[in-house]
CSV table of C-alpha atoms in Angstrom, one decimal:
chain,number,residue,atom,x,y,z
B,306,MET,CA,17.4,92.4,-199.7
B,307,MET,CA,15.5,89.1,-199.0
B,308,THR,CA,17.5,86.4,-197.4
B,309,ILE,CA,17.4,83.0,-199.0
B,310,ASP,CA,17.8,80.2,-196.4
B,311,LEU,CA,19.8,77.1,-197.6
B,312,THR,CA,20.5,75.9,-194.1
B,313,ARG,CA,17.4,74.1,-192.7
B,314,THR,CA,16.2,70.8,-194.1
B,315,VAL,CA,12.4,71.2,-193.6
B,316,ALA,CA,9.5,69.7,-195.4
B,317,PRO,CA,8.9,71.8,-198.5
B,318,ARG,CA,5.7,73.6,-199.1
B,319,THR,CA,3.1,71.5,-200.9
B,320,PRO,CA,-0.6,72.4,-201.5
B,321,LEU,CA,-1.8,69.0,-200.4
B,322,LEU,CA,-0.7,69.5,-196.8
B,323,GLN,CA,-3.1,72.4,-196.1
B,324,SER,CA,-6.2,70.7,-197.5
B,325,ILE,CA,-5.6,67.3,-195.9
B,326,VAL,CA,-4.7,68.6,-192.4
B,327,SER,CA,-7.7,71.1,-192.5
B,328,GLU,CA,-10.0,68.2,-193.1
B,329,ALA,CA,-8.4,66.1,-190.4
B,330,LEU,CA,-8.6,68.9,-187.8
B,331,GLY,CA,-12.3,69.2,-188.7
B,332,ARG,CA,-12.7,65.5,-187.8
B,333,LEU,CA,-10.9,66.0,-184.5
B,334,MET,CA,-13.1,69.0,-183.6
B,335,ARG,CA,-16.1,66.7,-183.9
B,336,ARG,CA,-14.7,64.1,-181.5
B,337,LYS,CA,-16.6,63.9,-178.3
B,338,ASP,CA,-13.5,63.1,-176.3
B,339,LEU,CA,-11.5,66.1,-177.6
B,340,ALA,CA,-11.7,68.2,-174.5
B,341,GLU,CA,-10.8,65.4,-172.2
B,342,ALA,CA,-7.9,64.3,-174.4
B,343,LEU,CA,-6.5,67.8,-174.3
B,344,ARG,CA,-7.0,68.2,-170.5
B,345,LEU,CA,-4.6,65.4,-169.6
B,346,HIS,CA,-1.2,64.1,-170.6
B,347,HIS,CA,-1.1,61.5,-173.4
B,348,PHE,CA,2.3,60.4,-171.9
B,349,HIS,CA,3.7,58.2,-174.7
B,350,GLY,CA,0.6,57.8,-176.7
B,351,THR,CA,-2.7,55.9,-176.0
B,352,ASP,CA,-2.9,52.2,-176.8
B,353,SER,CA,-4.8,53.0,-180.0
B,354,GLU,CA,-2.3,55.7,-181.1
B,355,ARG,CA,0.7,53.4,-180.5
B,356,ASP,CA,-1.0,50.6,-182.4
B,357,ILE,CA,-1.7,52.8,-185.4
B,358,ALA,CA,1.9,54.2,-185.3
B,359,ALA,CA,3.3,50.6,-185.1
B,360,ARG,CA,1.4,49.6,-188.2
B,361,TRP,CA,2.6,52.7,-190.1
B,362,VAL,CA,6.3,52.4,-189.1
B,363,GLY,CA,6.0,48.7,-189.6
B,364,ARG,CA,6.7,49.1,-193.3
B,365,ARG,CA,10.3,49.9,-192.2
B,366,LEU,CA,10.4,47.4,-189.3
B,367,ASP,CA,8.4,44.2,-189.9
B,368,LEU,CA,6.2,42.6,-187.3
B,369,LEU,CA,6.5,45.5,-184.9
B,370,SER,CA,4.7,45.1,-181.6
B,371,PRO,CA,3.1,48.3,-180.3
B,372,GLU,CA,4.4,47.4,-176.8
B,373,ARG,CA,7.9,48.3,-178.1
B,374,LEU,CA,6.8,51.7,-179.2
B,375,LEU,CA,6.7,55.1,-177.5
B,376,LEU,CA,5.5,58.4,-178.8
B,377,THR,CA,7.6,61.3,-177.7
B,378,SER,CA,7.7,65.1,-178.3
B,379,GLY,CA,10.7,65.1,-180.7
B,380,THR,CA,14.0,63.6,-181.6
B,381,GLN,CA,16.2,66.0,-179.7
B,382,ILE,CA,14.5,65.4,-176.3
B,383,THR,CA,14.4,61.7,-177.0
B,384,LEU,CA,18.1,61.6,-177.7
B,385,GLN,CA,18.7,63.4,-174.4
B,386,ILE,CA,16.6,60.8,-172.5
B,387,LEU,CA,18.3,57.9,-174.3
B,388,PHE,CA,21.9,59.2,-173.8
B,389,ALA,CA,21.3,59.8,-170.1
B,390,ALA,CA,19.7,56.3,-169.6
B,391,LEU,CA,22.1,54.3,-171.8
B,392,ALA,CA,25.5,55.9,-171.5
B,393,THR,CA,26.2,54.7,-168.0
B,394,GLU,CA,29.4,54.4,-166.0
B,395,GLY,CA,31.1,57.2,-167.8
B,396,ARG,CA,31.4,55.3,-171.1
B,397,PRO,CA,31.7,57.4,-174.2
B,398,ILE,CA,29.4,57.4,-177.1
B,399,LEU,CA,30.1,57.2,-180.8
B,400,SER,CA,28.6,59.0,-183.8
B,401,GLU,CA,29.6,59.7,-187.4
B,402,ALA,CA,32.4,62.2,-187.6
B,403,LEU,CA,30.0,64.4,-189.4
B,404,SER,CA,26.5,64.1,-187.8
B,405,TYR,CA,23.3,65.7,-186.7
B,406,THR,CA,24.5,68.8,-184.8
B,407,PRO,CA,22.4,68.3,-181.6
B,408,VAL,CA,24.2,65.0,-180.9
B,409,GLU,CA,27.3,66.9,-180.0
B,410,GLN,CA,25.4,69.5,-178.0
B,411,ILE,CA,23.4,67.0,-176.0
B,412,SER,CA,26.4,64.8,-175.2
B,413,SER,CA,28.3,68.0,-174.0
B,414,ARG,CA,25.4,69.0,-171.7
B,415,LEU,CA,25.3,65.5,-170.2
B,416,ASP,CA,29.1,65.5,-169.8
B,417,LEU,CA,29.5,62.6,-172.2
B,418,ARG,CA,32.5,62.2,-174.5
B,419,ASN,CA,31.3,61.9,-178.1
B,420,ILE,CA,33.9,60.3,-180.4
B,421,GLY,CA,33.6,60.8,-184.1
B,422,VAL,CA,33.9,57.7,-186.3
B,423,SER,CA,35.3,58.1,-189.8
B,424,ILE,CA,32.8,58.0,-192.7
B,425,ASP,CA,33.1,57.7,-196.5
B,426,ASP,CA,30.6,57.9,-199.4
B,427,GLU,CA,28.7,54.9,-197.9
B,428,GLY,CA,28.5,56.1,-194.3
B,429,LEU,CA,30.2,54.6,-191.2
B,430,ILE,CA,33.4,52.7,-192.1
B,431,PRO,CA,33.2,49.3,-190.5
B,432,GLU,CA,36.9,49.1,-189.8
B,433,ALA,CA,36.9,52.5,-188.1
B,434,PHE,CA,33.8,51.6,-186.1
B,435,ASN,CA,35.4,48.3,-185.0
B,436,ASP,CA,38.6,50.1,-184.0
B,437,ALA,CA,36.6,52.7,-182.0
B,438,CYS,CA,34.7,50.0,-180.2
B,439,ARG,CA,37.9,48.1,-179.4
B,440,ARG,CA,39.8,51.2,-178.2
B,441,HIS,CA,37.1,53.1,-176.3
B,442,GLY,CA,34.5,50.6,-175.1
B,443,PRO,CA,31.5,52.9,-176.0
B,444,ALA,CA,28.0,52.5,-174.6
B,445,LEU,CA,26.3,53.3,-177.8
B,446,VAL,CA,26.6,54.6,-181.4
B,447,TYR,CA,24.3,57.1,-182.9
B,448,CYS,CA,24.0,56.9,-186.6
B,449,ASN,CA,21.9,58.0,-189.6
B,450,PRO,CA,22.5,55.4,-192.3
B,451,THR,CA,19.7,56.4,-194.7
B,452,LEU,CA,20.2,59.8,-196.5
B,453,HIS,CA,22.8,60.8,-194.0
B,454,ASN,CA,22.9,64.3,-192.6
B,455,PRO,CA,24.8,66.1,-194.0
B,456,THR,CA,26.5,64.0,-196.8
B,457,THR,CA,23.3,62.3,-198.2
B,458,SER,CA,25.0,58.9,-198.2
B,459,VAL,CA,22.9,55.7,-198.1
B,460,MET,CA,24.7,52.8,-196.4
B,461,PRO,CA,24.5,49.7,-198.6
B,462,LEU,CA,23.1,46.4,-197.2
B,463,GLU,CA,26.5,44.7,-196.8
B,464,ARG,CA,27.8,47.5,-194.7
B,465,ARG,CA,24.7,47.6,-192.6
B,466,GLN,CA,25.1,44.0,-191.8
B,467,ALA,CA,28.8,44.6,-190.9
B,468,ILE,CA,28.0,47.5,-188.6
B,469,ALA,CA,25.2,45.4,-186.9
B,470,GLU,CA,27.6,42.5,-186.3
B,471,ILE,CA,30.4,44.7,-185.0
B,472,ALA,CA,27.9,46.3,-182.5
B,473,ARG,CA,26.8,42.9,-181.4
B,474,ARG,CA,30.4,41.7,-181.0
B,475,HIS,CA,31.3,44.6,-178.8
B,476,ASN,CA,28.0,44.8,-177.0
B,477,VAL,CA,27.3,48.4,-178.3
B,478,THR,CA,23.8,49.8,-178.3
B,479,ILE,CA,22.6,51.3,-181.6
B,480,ILE,CA,20.5,54.5,-181.8
B,481,GLU,CA,19.3,54.8,-185.4
B,482,ASP,CA,17.9,58.0,-186.7
B,483,ASP,CA,15.8,57.1,-189.7
B,484,VAL,CA,14.3,60.5,-190.1
B,485,HIS,CA,14.6,60.3,-193.9
B,486,GLY,CA,13.7,56.6,-194.2
B,487,MET,CA,10.2,57.1,-195.5
B,488,LEU,CA,11.6,59.4,-198.3
B,489,ASP,CA,14.2,57.0,-199.6
B,490,ASP,CA,13.3,54.9,-202.6
B,491,VAL,CA,16.0,52.3,-202.3
B,492,GLY,CA,14.2,50.3,-199.7
B,493,LEU,CA,17.1,49.0,-197.6
B,494,PRO,CA,16.3,47.6,-194.2
B,495,PRO,CA,17.2,49.8,-191.2
B,496,LEU,CA,20.0,48.7,-188.9
B,497,SER,CA,17.4,48.2,-186.3
B,498,ALA,CA,15.9,45.4,-188.4
B,499,LEU,CA,19.3,43.7,-188.5
B,500,ALA,CA,20.1,44.0,-184.8
B,501,PRO,CA,16.7,44.6,-183.1
B,502,GLU,CA,17.9,43.3,-179.7
B,503,ARG,CA,20.2,46.2,-179.3
B,504,SER,CA,18.6,49.0,-181.4
B,505,TRP,CA,16.6,52.1,-180.5
B,506,TYR,CA,14.9,53.3,-183.7
B,507,LEU,CA,13.8,56.9,-184.2
B,508,GLN,CA,11.2,57.9,-186.9
B,509,THR,CA,9.7,61.4,-187.0
B,510,LEU,CA,7.3,63.3,-189.3
B,511,SER,CA,9.3,66.5,-188.9
B,512,LYS,CA,10.9,66.2,-192.3
B,513,THR,CA,8.1,64.5,-194.2
B,514,VAL,CA,5.1,66.6,-192.9
B,515,GLY,CA,6.2,69.5,-190.7
B,516,LEU,CA,8.4,70.5,-187.7
B,517,GLY,CA,5.4,71.8,-185.8
B,518,LEU,CA,3.9,68.4,-185.2
B,519,ARG,CA,6.4,67.6,-182.4
B,520,GLU,CA,6.0,63.8,-182.5
B,521,THR,CA,8.7,61.2,-182.8
B,522,ILE,CA,8.1,57.4,-182.9
B,523,LEU,CA,10.7,55.6,-180.7
B,524,VAL,CA,10.9,51.8,-181.2
B,525,CYS,CA,12.7,50.1,-178.3
B,526,PRO,CA,14.5,46.7,-178.4
B,527,ASP,CA,11.6,45.1,-176.4
B,528,PRO,CA,8.7,46.0,-174.2
B,529,VAL,CA,10.8,45.6,-171.0
B,530,ALA,CA,13.4,48.1,-172.3
B,531,ALA,CA,10.6,50.5,-173.1
B,532,GLN,CA,9.2,50.4,-169.6
B,533,LYS,CA,12.7,50.8,-168.1
B,534,LEU,CA,13.2,53.9,-170.2
B,535,ILE,CA,9.9,55.4,-169.0
B,536,ALA,CA,11.0,54.7,-165.4
B,537,SER,CA,14.2,56.6,-166.0
B,538,ALA,CA,12.2,59.9,-166.4
B,539,PRO,CA,8.6,59.1,-165.3
B,540,VAL,CA,7.4,62.6,-164.5
B,541,PHE,CA,9.6,64.6,-167.0
B,542,SER,CA,6.7,65.9,-169.1
B,543,GLY,CA,9.0,67.5,-171.6
B,544,TRP,CA,9.2,64.2,-173.6
B,545,PHE,CA,5.5,63.4,-173.4
B,546,VAL,CA,3.9,63.5,-176.9
B,547,PRO,CA,1.5,66.5,-177.4
B,548,ALA,CA,-2.0,65.2,-177.3
B,549,LEU,CA,-3.2,67.1,-180.4
B,550,SER,CA,-0.2,66.0,-182.5
B,551,ALA,CA,-0.8,62.4,-181.4
B,552,MET,CA,-4.5,62.5,-182.3
B,553,LEU,CA,-3.9,64.3,-185.6
B,554,LEU,CA,-1.2,61.9,-186.8
B,555,ALA,CA,-3.1,58.8,-185.7
B,556,ASP,CA,-6.1,60.1,-187.8
B,557,LEU,CA,-3.9,60.7,-190.8
B,558,MET,CA,-2.1,57.4,-190.5
B,559,GLU,CA,-5.3,55.4,-190.0
B,560,GLY,CA,-7.0,57.0,-193.0
B,561,GLY,CA,-3.9,56.7,-195.3
B,562,GLU,CA,-3.7,60.5,-195.9
B,563,ILE,CA,-0.2,60.6,-194.3
B,564,ASP,CA,1.1,58.6,-197.3
B,565,LEU,CA,-0.4,61.1,-199.7
B,566,ILE,CA,1.5,63.9,-197.9
B,567,VAL,CA,4.8,62.0,-197.8
B,568,ARG,CA,4.4,61.1,-201.5
B,569,ASP,CA,3.7,64.8,-202.3
B,570,VAL,CA,6.7,65.9,-200.3
B,571,GLY,CA,8.9,63.3,-202.0
B,572,GLU,CA,7.8,64.5,-205.4
B,573,GLU,CA,8.6,68.1,-204.5
B,574,ILE,CA,12.1,67.1,-203.2
B,575,ARG,CA,12.8,65.3,-206.5
B,576,ARG,CA,11.7,68.3,-208.5
B,577,ARG,CA,14.0,70.6,-206.4
B,578,GLN,CA,16.9,68.1,-206.7
B,579,TYR,CA,16.5,68.4,-210.5
B,580,ILE,CA,16.9,72.1,-210.2
B,581,ALA,CA,20.0,71.7,-208.1
B,582,ALA,CA,21.5,69.2,-210.6
B,583,SER,CA,20.9,71.6,-213.5
B,584,ILE,CA,22.9,74.3,-211.6
B,585,LEU,CA,25.5,72.4,-209.7
B,586,GLY,CA,25.7,69.1,-211.5
B,587,HIS,CA,29.1,69.9,-213.2
B,588,VAL,CA,30.8,70.5,-209.8
B,589,PRO,CA,33.3,67.7,-209.3
B,590,GLY,CA,32.5,65.6,-206.2
B,591,LEU,CA,29.0,66.9,-205.7
B,592,ARG,CA,27.1,64.4,-203.5
B,593,THR,CA,23.4,64.0,-203.3
B,594,LYS,CA,20.4,61.7,-203.9
B,595,ARG,CA,17.2,62.5,-205.7
B,596,THR,CA,15.2,62.0,-202.4
B,597,ALA,CA,17.7,63.9,-200.3
B,598,MET,CA,16.7,67.2,-198.7
B,599,ASN,CA,20.1,68.8,-199.3
B,600,VAL,CA,23.2,68.6,-201.4
B,601,TRP,CA,26.8,68.3,-200.2
B,602,LEU,CA,29.0,70.6,-202.2
B,603,PRO,CA,32.8,70.4,-202.2
B,604,LEU,CA,34.7,73.7,-202.4
B,605,SER,CA,37.8,74.4,-204.5
B,606,PRO,CA,41.0,73.7,-202.5
B,607,GLY,CA,41.9,77.4,-202.4
B,608,ARG,CA,38.6,78.6,-201.0
B,609,SER,CA,38.1,79.2,-197.3
B,610,MET,CA,34.9,77.7,-195.9
B,611,ASP,CA,34.4,80.6,-193.6
B,612,ASP,CA,34.9,83.1,-196.4
B,613,VAL,CA,32.4,81.3,-198.6
B,614,VAL,CA,29.8,81.3,-195.9
B,615,LEU,CA,30.5,85.0,-195.1
B,616,GLN,CA,30.4,86.0,-198.8
B,617,ALA,CA,27.1,84.1,-199.3
B,618,GLU,CA,25.6,85.9,-196.4
B,619,LYS,CA,26.6,89.3,-197.9
B,620,HIS,CA,24.7,88.2,-201.1
B,621,GLY,CA,21.7,87.3,-199.0
B,622,VAL,CA,22.1,83.5,-198.9
B,623,CYS,CA,22.6,81.5,-195.6
B,624,ILE,CA,24.6,78.3,-195.8
B,625,ARG,CA,26.6,76.0,-193.4
B,626,HIS,CA,30.0,74.4,-193.8
B,627,SER,CA,31.3,71.1,-192.5
B,628,ARG,CA,32.5,72.4,-189.2
B,629,PHE,CA,28.8,72.9,-188.1
B,630,TYR,CA,28.3,69.1,-188.3
B,631,ALA,CA,31.6,67.8,-187.0
B,632,THR,CA,32.4,66.2,-183.6
B,633,ARG,CA,34.7,68.2,-181.4
B,634,ASP,CA,37.5,65.7,-181.8
B,635,ARG,CA,37.6,66.0,-185.6
B,636,PRO,CA,41.0,67.4,-186.6
B,637,VAL,CA,40.5,67.4,-190.4
B,638,LEU,CA,37.3,68.6,-191.9
B,639,PRO,CA,36.0,68.0,-195.5
B,640,HIS,CA,36.2,71.2,-197.5
B,641,ALA,CA,32.4,71.3,-198.2
B,642,VAL,CA,29.1,73.1,-197.5
B,643,ARG,CA,25.6,71.7,-197.1
B,644,LEU,CA,22.9,73.3,-199.1
B,645,SER,CA,19.2,72.7,-198.3
B,646,VAL,CA,17.0,72.3,-201.4
B,647,THR,CA,13.8,72.3,-199.3
B,648,ALA,CA,14.0,75.5,-197.1
B,649,PRO,CA,13.4,78.1,-199.8
B,650,ASP,CA,9.8,79.0,-200.2
B,651,SER,CA,9.9,78.6,-204.0
B,652,SER,CA,11.8,77.0,-206.8
B,653,GLU,CA,12.8,80.5,-208.0
B,654,ASP,CA,14.4,81.3,-204.6
B,655,LEU,CA,16.2,78.0,-204.6
B,656,ALA,CA,17.6,78.5,-208.1
B,657,ARG,CA,18.7,82.1,-207.3
B,658,GLY,CA,20.4,81.0,-204.1
B,659,LEU,CA,22.2,78.1,-205.7
B,660,GLU,CA,23.4,80.3,-208.5
B,661,ILE,CA,24.9,82.7,-206.0
B,662,VAL,CA,26.7,79.9,-204.1
B,663,LYS,CA,27.9,78.4,-207.4
B,664,GLY,CA,29.6,81.7,-208.2
B,665,LEU,CA,31.3,81.8,-204.9
B,666,CYS,CA,32.6,78.2,-204.8
B,667,GLY,CA,34.6,78.1,-208.0
């Protein structure tokens, strides 16, 4: 029996990616500096690569100076570097009570206390965030305000302004993961645009193009902060951007092909969300957005989350429930599962997997 994966939120397969990337790699092969570029580290991107990336991500952050920008080898290693550099003097960190799973793992490895802040249908609750800042004196808050993982919420502008002001009042650094920002069609400004002096902004192509690229764009509060972060791990090559990825993405960004890929991915996500709505749309409390890579599906009160996951696995479908995304201090968990709409290879596999889960969740 073939297994249908509804766990990973990855860029869906689209025919455009193969043709565009093949052409771009052909251009790279003809570059006279290719061998030299691959022979040495690109560290955090060449001046040209950072300038191109700054112009591209500048559609989310206006008037972005490339001196504030570093290219790194992925979000997880970048979070590890940031947490180690910014969470000083034993101060705890904050994150949404349901959050990107590696945040809890990284904080644990660094012996940092990660405190979960309550969320609702609009993301971080300002009153809960303010209370956590007042009670715990955190060094930073990690958050994902646009198409939140796993609940798909999009924080409205008024709440973004409130969160930025609370962080400013309590001198808390913001680490904003805007991984889905280029997919969202609402167009709200990132938190990092509202409080740039204390924000570290992460944008990656892993969801909009492919995980194999291994490049994250990190925007620092200012050029001095960028240099201080580099100085905190100057020879740790694990966070240096892979040269070929940096060259490929710079080529795609400069020529505008990256926008065609992102648009194609967005259209496929919307098509898959339509399939999900046709199968699960009647479920009370279903949470999703048309540009989200997953849905957040509540279970009937009498159903065990562990049992639903186990039964789905027996039927050849892999899913994850809320405990997978919860901080360790979370005593009460939402009775829900996250279902990826992008991981299955085909629409037929997606529909079959969702139908199986639907039958288990009633």
